[in-house]
Coordinates of C-alpha atoms in Angstrom, one line a residue:
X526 CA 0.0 0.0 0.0
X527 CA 1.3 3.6 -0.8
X528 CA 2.4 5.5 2.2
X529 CA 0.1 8.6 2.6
X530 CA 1.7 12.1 2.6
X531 CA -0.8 14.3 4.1
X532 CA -3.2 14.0 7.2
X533 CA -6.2 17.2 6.5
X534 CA -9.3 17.6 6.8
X535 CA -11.4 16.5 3.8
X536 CA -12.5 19.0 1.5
X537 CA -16.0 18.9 0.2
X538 CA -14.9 20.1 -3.4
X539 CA -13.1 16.3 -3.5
X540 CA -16.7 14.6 -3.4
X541 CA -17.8 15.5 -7.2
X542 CA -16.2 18.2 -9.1
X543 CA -12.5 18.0 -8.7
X544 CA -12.9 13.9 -10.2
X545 CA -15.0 15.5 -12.6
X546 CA -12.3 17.9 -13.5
X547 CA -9.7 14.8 -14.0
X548 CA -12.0 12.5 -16.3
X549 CA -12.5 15.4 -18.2
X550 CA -8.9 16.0 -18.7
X551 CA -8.3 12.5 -19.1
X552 CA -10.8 12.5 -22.6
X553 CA -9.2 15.8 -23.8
X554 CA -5.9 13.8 -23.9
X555 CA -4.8 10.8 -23.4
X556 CA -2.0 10.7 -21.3
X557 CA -1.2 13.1 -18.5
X558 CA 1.1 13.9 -16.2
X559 CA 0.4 15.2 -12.5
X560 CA 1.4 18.6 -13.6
X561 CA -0.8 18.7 -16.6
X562 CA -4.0 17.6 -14.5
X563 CA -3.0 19.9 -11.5
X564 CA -3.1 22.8 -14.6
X565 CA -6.5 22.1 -14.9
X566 CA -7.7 21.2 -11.4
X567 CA -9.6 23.7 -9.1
X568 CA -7.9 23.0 -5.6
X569 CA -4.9 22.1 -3.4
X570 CA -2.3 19.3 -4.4
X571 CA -3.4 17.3 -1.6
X572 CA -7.1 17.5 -3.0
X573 CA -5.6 16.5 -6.3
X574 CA -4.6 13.4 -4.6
X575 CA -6.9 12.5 -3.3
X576 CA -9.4 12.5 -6.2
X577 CA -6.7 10.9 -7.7
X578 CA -6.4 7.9 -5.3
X579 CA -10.2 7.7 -5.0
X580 CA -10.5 7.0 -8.7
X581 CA -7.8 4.9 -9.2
X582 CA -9.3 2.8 -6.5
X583 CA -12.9 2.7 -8.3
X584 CA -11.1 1.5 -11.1
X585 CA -11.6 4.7 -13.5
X586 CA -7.8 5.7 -13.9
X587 CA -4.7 4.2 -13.8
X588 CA -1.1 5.5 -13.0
X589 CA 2.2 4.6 -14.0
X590 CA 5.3 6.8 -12.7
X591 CA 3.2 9.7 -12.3
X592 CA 1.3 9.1 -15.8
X593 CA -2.4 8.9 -15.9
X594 CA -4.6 7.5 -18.0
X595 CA -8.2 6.6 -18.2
X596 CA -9.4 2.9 -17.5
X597 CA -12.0 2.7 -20.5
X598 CA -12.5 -1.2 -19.9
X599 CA -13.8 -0.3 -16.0
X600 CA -14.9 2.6 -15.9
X601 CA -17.9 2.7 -12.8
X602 CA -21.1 3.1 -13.9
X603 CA -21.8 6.8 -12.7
X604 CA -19.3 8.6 -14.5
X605 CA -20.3 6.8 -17.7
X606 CA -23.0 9.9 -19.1
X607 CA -20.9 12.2 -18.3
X608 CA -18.1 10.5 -19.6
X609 CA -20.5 10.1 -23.0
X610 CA -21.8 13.8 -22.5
X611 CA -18.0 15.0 -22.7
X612 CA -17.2 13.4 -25.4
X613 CA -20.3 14.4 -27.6
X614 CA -19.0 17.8 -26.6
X615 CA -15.6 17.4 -27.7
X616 CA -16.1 16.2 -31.1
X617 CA -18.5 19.2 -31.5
X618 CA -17.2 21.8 -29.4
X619 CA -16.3 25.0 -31.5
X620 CA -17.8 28.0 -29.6
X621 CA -17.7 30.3 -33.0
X622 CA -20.4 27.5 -34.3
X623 CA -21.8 27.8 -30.3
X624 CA -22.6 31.5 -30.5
X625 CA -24.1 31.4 -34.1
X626 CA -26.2 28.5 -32.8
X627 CA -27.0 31.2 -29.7
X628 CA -28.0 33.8 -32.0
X629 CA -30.3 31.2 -34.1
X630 CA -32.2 30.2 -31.3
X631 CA -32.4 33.2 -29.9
X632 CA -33.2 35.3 -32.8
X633 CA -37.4 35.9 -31.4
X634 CA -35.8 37.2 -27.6
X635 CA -38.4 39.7 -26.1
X636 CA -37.1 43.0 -26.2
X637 CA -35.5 44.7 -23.1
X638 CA -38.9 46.2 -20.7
X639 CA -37.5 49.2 -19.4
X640 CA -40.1 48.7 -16.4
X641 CA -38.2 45.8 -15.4
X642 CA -34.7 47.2 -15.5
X643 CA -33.6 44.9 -18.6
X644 CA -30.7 45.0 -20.2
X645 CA -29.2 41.7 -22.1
X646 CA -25.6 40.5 -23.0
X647 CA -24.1 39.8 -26.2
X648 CA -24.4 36.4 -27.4
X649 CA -20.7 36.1 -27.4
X650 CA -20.7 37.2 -23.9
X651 CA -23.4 34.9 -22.6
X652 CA -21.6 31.8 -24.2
X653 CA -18.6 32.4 -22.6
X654 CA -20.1 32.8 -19.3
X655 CA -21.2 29.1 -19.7
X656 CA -18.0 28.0 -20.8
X657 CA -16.4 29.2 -17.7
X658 CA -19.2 27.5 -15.6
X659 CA -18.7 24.7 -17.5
X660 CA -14.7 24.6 -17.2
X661 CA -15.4 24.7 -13.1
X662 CA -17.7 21.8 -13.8
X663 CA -20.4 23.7 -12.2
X664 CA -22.9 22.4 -14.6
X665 CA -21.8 18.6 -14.5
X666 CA -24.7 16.8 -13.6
X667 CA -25.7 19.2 -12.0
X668 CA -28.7 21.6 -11.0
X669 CA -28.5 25.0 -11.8
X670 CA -31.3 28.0 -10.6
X671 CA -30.8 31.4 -12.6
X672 CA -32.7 33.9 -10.8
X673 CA -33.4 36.2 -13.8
X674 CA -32.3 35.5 -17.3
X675 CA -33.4 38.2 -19.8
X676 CA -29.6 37.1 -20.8
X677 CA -30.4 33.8 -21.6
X678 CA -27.7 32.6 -19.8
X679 CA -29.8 29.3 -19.4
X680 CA -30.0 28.4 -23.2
X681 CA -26.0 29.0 -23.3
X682 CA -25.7 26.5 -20.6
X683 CA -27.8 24.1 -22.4
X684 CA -25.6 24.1 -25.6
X685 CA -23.0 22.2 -22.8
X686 CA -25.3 19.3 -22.7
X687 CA -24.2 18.6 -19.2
X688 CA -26.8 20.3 -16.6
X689 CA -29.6 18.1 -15.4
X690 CA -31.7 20.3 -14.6
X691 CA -32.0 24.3 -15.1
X692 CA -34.7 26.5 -13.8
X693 CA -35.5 30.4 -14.2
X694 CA -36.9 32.5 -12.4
X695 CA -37.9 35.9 -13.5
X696 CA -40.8 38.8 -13.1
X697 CA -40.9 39.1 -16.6
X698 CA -43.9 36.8 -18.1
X699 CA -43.4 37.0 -21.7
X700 CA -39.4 36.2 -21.2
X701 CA -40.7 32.9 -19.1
X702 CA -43.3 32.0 -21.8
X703 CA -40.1 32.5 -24.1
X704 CA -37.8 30.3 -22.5
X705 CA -40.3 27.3 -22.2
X706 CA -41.0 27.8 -25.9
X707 CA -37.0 27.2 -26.6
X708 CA -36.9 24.4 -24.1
X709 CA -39.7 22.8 -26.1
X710 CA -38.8 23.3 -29.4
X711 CA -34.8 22.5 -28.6
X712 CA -35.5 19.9 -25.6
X713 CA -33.7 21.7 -23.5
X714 CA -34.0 20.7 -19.7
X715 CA -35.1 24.4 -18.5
X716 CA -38.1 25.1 -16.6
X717 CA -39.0 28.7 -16.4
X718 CA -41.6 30.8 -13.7
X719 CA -42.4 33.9 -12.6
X720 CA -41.3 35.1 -9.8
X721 CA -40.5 38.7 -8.1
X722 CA -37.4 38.3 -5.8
X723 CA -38.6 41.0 -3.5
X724 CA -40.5 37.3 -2.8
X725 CA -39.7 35.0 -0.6
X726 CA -38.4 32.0 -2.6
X727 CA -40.6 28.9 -3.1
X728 CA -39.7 26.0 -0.6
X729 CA -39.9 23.3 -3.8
X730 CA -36.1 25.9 -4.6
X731 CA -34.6 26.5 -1.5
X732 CA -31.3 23.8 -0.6
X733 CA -31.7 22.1 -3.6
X734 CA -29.9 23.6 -6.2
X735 CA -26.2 23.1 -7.1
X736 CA -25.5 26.2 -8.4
X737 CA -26.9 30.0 -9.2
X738 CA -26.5 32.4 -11.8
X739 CA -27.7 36.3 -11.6
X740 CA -27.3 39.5 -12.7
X741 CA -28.7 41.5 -10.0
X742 CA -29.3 45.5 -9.7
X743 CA -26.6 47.4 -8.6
X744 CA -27.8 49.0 -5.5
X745 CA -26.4 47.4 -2.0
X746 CA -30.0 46.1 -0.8
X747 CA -30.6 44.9 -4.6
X748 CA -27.2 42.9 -4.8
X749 CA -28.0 41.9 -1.1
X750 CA -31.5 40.6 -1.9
X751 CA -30.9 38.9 -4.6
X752 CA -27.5 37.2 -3.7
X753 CA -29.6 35.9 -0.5
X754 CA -31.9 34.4 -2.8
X755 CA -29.0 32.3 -4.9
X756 CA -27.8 31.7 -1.0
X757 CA -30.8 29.7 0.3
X758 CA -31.5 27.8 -3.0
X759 CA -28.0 25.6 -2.9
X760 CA -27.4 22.8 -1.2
X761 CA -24.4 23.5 1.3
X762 CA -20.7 23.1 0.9
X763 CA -19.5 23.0 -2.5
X764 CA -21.9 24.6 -4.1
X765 CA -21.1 27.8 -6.3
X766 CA -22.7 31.4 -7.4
X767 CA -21.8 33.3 -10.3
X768 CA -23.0 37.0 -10.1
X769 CA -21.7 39.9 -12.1
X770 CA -21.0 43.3 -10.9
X771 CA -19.6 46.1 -12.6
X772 CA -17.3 49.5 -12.1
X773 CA -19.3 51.5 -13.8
X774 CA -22.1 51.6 -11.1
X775 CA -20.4 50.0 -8.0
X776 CA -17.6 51.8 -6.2
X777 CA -15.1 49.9 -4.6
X778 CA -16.3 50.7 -1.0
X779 CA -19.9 48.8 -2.2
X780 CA -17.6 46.2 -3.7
X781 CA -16.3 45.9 0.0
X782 CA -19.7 45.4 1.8
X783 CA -20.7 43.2 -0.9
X784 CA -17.5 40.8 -0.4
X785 CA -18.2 41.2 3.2
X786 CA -21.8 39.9 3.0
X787 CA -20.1 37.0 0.8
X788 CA -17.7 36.2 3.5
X789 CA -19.8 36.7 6.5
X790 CA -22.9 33.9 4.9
X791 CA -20.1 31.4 4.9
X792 CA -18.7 31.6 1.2
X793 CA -15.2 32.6 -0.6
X794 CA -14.7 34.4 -4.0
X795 CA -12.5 31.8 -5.9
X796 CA -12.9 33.5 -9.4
X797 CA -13.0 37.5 -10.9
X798 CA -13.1 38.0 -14.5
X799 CA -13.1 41.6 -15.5
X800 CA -15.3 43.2 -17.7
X801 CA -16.5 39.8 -19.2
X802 CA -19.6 40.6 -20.2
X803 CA -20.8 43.4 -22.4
X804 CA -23.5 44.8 -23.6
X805 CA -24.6 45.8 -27.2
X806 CA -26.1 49.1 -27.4
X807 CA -28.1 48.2 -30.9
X808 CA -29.5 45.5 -29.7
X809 CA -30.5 46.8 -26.6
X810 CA -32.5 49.7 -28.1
X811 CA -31.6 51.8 -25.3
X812 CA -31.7 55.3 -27.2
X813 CA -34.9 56.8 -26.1
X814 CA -33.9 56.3 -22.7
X815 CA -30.3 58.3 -22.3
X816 CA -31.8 61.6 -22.4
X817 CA -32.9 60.1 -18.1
X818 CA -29.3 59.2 -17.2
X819 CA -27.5 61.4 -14.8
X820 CA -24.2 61.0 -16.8
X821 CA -26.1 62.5 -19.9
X822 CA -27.8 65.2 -17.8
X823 CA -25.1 65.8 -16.6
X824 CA -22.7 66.6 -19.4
X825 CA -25.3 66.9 -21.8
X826 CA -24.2 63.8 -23.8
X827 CA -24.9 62.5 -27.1
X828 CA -25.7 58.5 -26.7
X829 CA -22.6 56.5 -27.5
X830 CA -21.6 54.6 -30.3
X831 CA -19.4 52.1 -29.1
X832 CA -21.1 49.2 -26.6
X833 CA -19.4 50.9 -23.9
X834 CA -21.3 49.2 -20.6
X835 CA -19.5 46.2 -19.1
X836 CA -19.4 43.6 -16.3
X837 CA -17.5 41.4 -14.2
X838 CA -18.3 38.2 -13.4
X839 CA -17.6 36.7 -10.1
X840 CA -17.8 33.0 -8.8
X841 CA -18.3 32.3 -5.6
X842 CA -18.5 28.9 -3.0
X843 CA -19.5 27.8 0.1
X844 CA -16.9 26.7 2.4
X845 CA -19.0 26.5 5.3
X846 CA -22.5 26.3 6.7
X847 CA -24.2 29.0 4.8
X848 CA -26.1 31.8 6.4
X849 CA -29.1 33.1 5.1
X850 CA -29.8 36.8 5.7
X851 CA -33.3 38.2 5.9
X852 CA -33.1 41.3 3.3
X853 CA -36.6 42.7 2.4
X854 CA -36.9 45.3 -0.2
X855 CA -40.5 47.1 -0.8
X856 CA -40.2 49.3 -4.0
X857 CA -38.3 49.0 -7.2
X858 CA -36.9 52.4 -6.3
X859 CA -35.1 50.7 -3.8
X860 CA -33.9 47.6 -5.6
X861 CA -32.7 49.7 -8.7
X862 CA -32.0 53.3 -8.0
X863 CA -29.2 54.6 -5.3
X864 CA -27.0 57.2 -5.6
X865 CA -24.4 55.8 -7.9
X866 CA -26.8 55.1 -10.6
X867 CA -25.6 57.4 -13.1
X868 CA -26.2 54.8 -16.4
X869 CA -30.1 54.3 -14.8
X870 CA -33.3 55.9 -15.8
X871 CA -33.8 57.3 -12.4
X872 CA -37.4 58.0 -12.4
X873 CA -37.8 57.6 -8.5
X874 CA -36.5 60.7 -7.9
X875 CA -34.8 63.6 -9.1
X876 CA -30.8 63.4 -8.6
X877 CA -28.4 66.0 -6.5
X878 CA -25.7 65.7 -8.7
X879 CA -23.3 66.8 -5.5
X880 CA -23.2 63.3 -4.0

């Protein structure tokens, strides 16, 4: 028997992803060295191990001098469909070919309700968001709650093949209707409802999910409420949130007490990437309502011609028992409007351009 090296505590990422991670890996090419798979793996060394140990005893991979390979002839029975689903992926995968199917299937989206705050990503932007969920294997198997989607994030993630189950949530009916129709006519696994977060959130959703995707308003108690939503639908340790957030209408010091909400309900940020997502200005049809944002008002500008507004996207996961705040919000004013929304139609109020 091999002498073990390390005596921790187990980490709850080693009980799905992290062997999900190495299989994966393992299909993309052949042979691979510890080095190669600890490239691709999201955790310690000593988590590394021990996935790797834990598969080679279930018979999925075998090692030779610090070589791995995949054990084809015994592979256990559970990793088999994703095993299948990854490879149907890899002889297909060509995300040029992903975001024109995007744009295809897409091409009837409602058009952004102003009344609801709406807003939508590119299509490039919304495939690569999936991508990066799926490269964290957050989607392997795996459920997945998006608590709004006039994005459409949920049809990107279905283009992976790998989630078992999505649902939507959103206050926007026709969007819902819109997103069942695609499910239908694509037979995609996505379930869509209504549902105002200012709401509690329907006990069928709460601890069940795997994973949540939003794009909440920018306003402390609409980042807070929403975030606490995503927080009491997963299941515990492990799981993972994906949330975006931008600089355009979030100082740093409400990045602060947004990271210390994070940290204080028993999660870590493990990912940050910048200005990932933008937004197309044409598509958007967004003219008619510059002449309400403060930064036009204020400088008396022109509406832009570049598809200047961007955000970041941020991954989080649960470490640790997670705490679910109690954050009520009564009026949209209060979800959407504060005073750092300068690229908002602020029709709540009239803005002191002093603060």
């Amino acid at each position: 028997m091999r002498k073990r090296y390390y005596n921790v505590e187990r980490s709850a990422r080693t009980s799905g992803k992290g062997k999900y991670q190495i299989l994966k890996r393992l299909l993309r090419h052949r042979r691979s060295s510890i080095f190669e798979l600890a490239a691709d793996y999201d955790g310690t060394l000593i988590e590394l191990t021990r996935d790797l140990e834990a598969l080679i005893g279930e018979g999925a991979i075998k090692e030779r001098n610090g070589v791995f390979q995949l054990r084809r002839e015994s592979i256990p029975e559970h990793y088999k469909k994703l095993i299948r689903l990854e490879e149907e992926l890899n002889r297909n995968f060509d995300e040029v070919s992903l975001v024109r199917r995007f744009k295809q299937i897409t091409s009837g989206r409602p058009k952004p309700k102003k009344e609801h705050w709406q807003g939508f990503m590119s299509a490039e932007s919304a495939v690569r968001r999936a991508r990066f969920i799926h490269e964290r294997c957050d989607d392997c198997l795996s459920r997945i709650l998006l608590i709004g989607d006039d994005d459409l994030v949920s049809v990107a993630i279905s283009l992976f093949g790998q989630a078992e189950e999505i649902v939507v949530l959103d206050i926007d009916e026709e969007l819902v209707h819109y997103i069942n129709q695609i499910a239908s006519e694509h037979n995609f696994w996505i379930r869509a409802f209504p549902y105002d977060a200012r709401s509690p959130l329907p006990k069928a959703f709460r601890n069940y999910f795997d994973a949540f995707v939003t794009e909440p308003p920018e306003t402390l108690r609409g980042l807070r409420l929403f975030l606490s939503r995503g927080f009491q639908s997963l299941q515990g340790t492990g799981s993972a949130g994906y949330f975006g957030l931008t600089h355009i209408e979030a100082s740093l010091r409400k990045w602060k007490r947004i990271e210390h909400f994070i940290l204080s309900s028993g999660f870590v940020i493990t990912d940050l990437l910048r200005d990932s997502a933008r937004y197309p200005e044409k598509e958007n049809a967004w003219e008619d309502l510059y002449a309400k944002y403060p930064i036009v008002q204020r400088w008396n500008a022109k509406p832009p011609k570049i598809d200047w507004y961007r955000s970041s996207l941020i991954r989080i996961e649960a470490v640790e028992q997670i705490k679910v705040r109690n954050v009520s919000v009564r009026s949209p004013a209060e979800l959407f409007v504060d005073h750092e929304s300068w690229a908002t139609d602020n029709v709540f109020y009239s803005m002191n351009f002093q603060k």
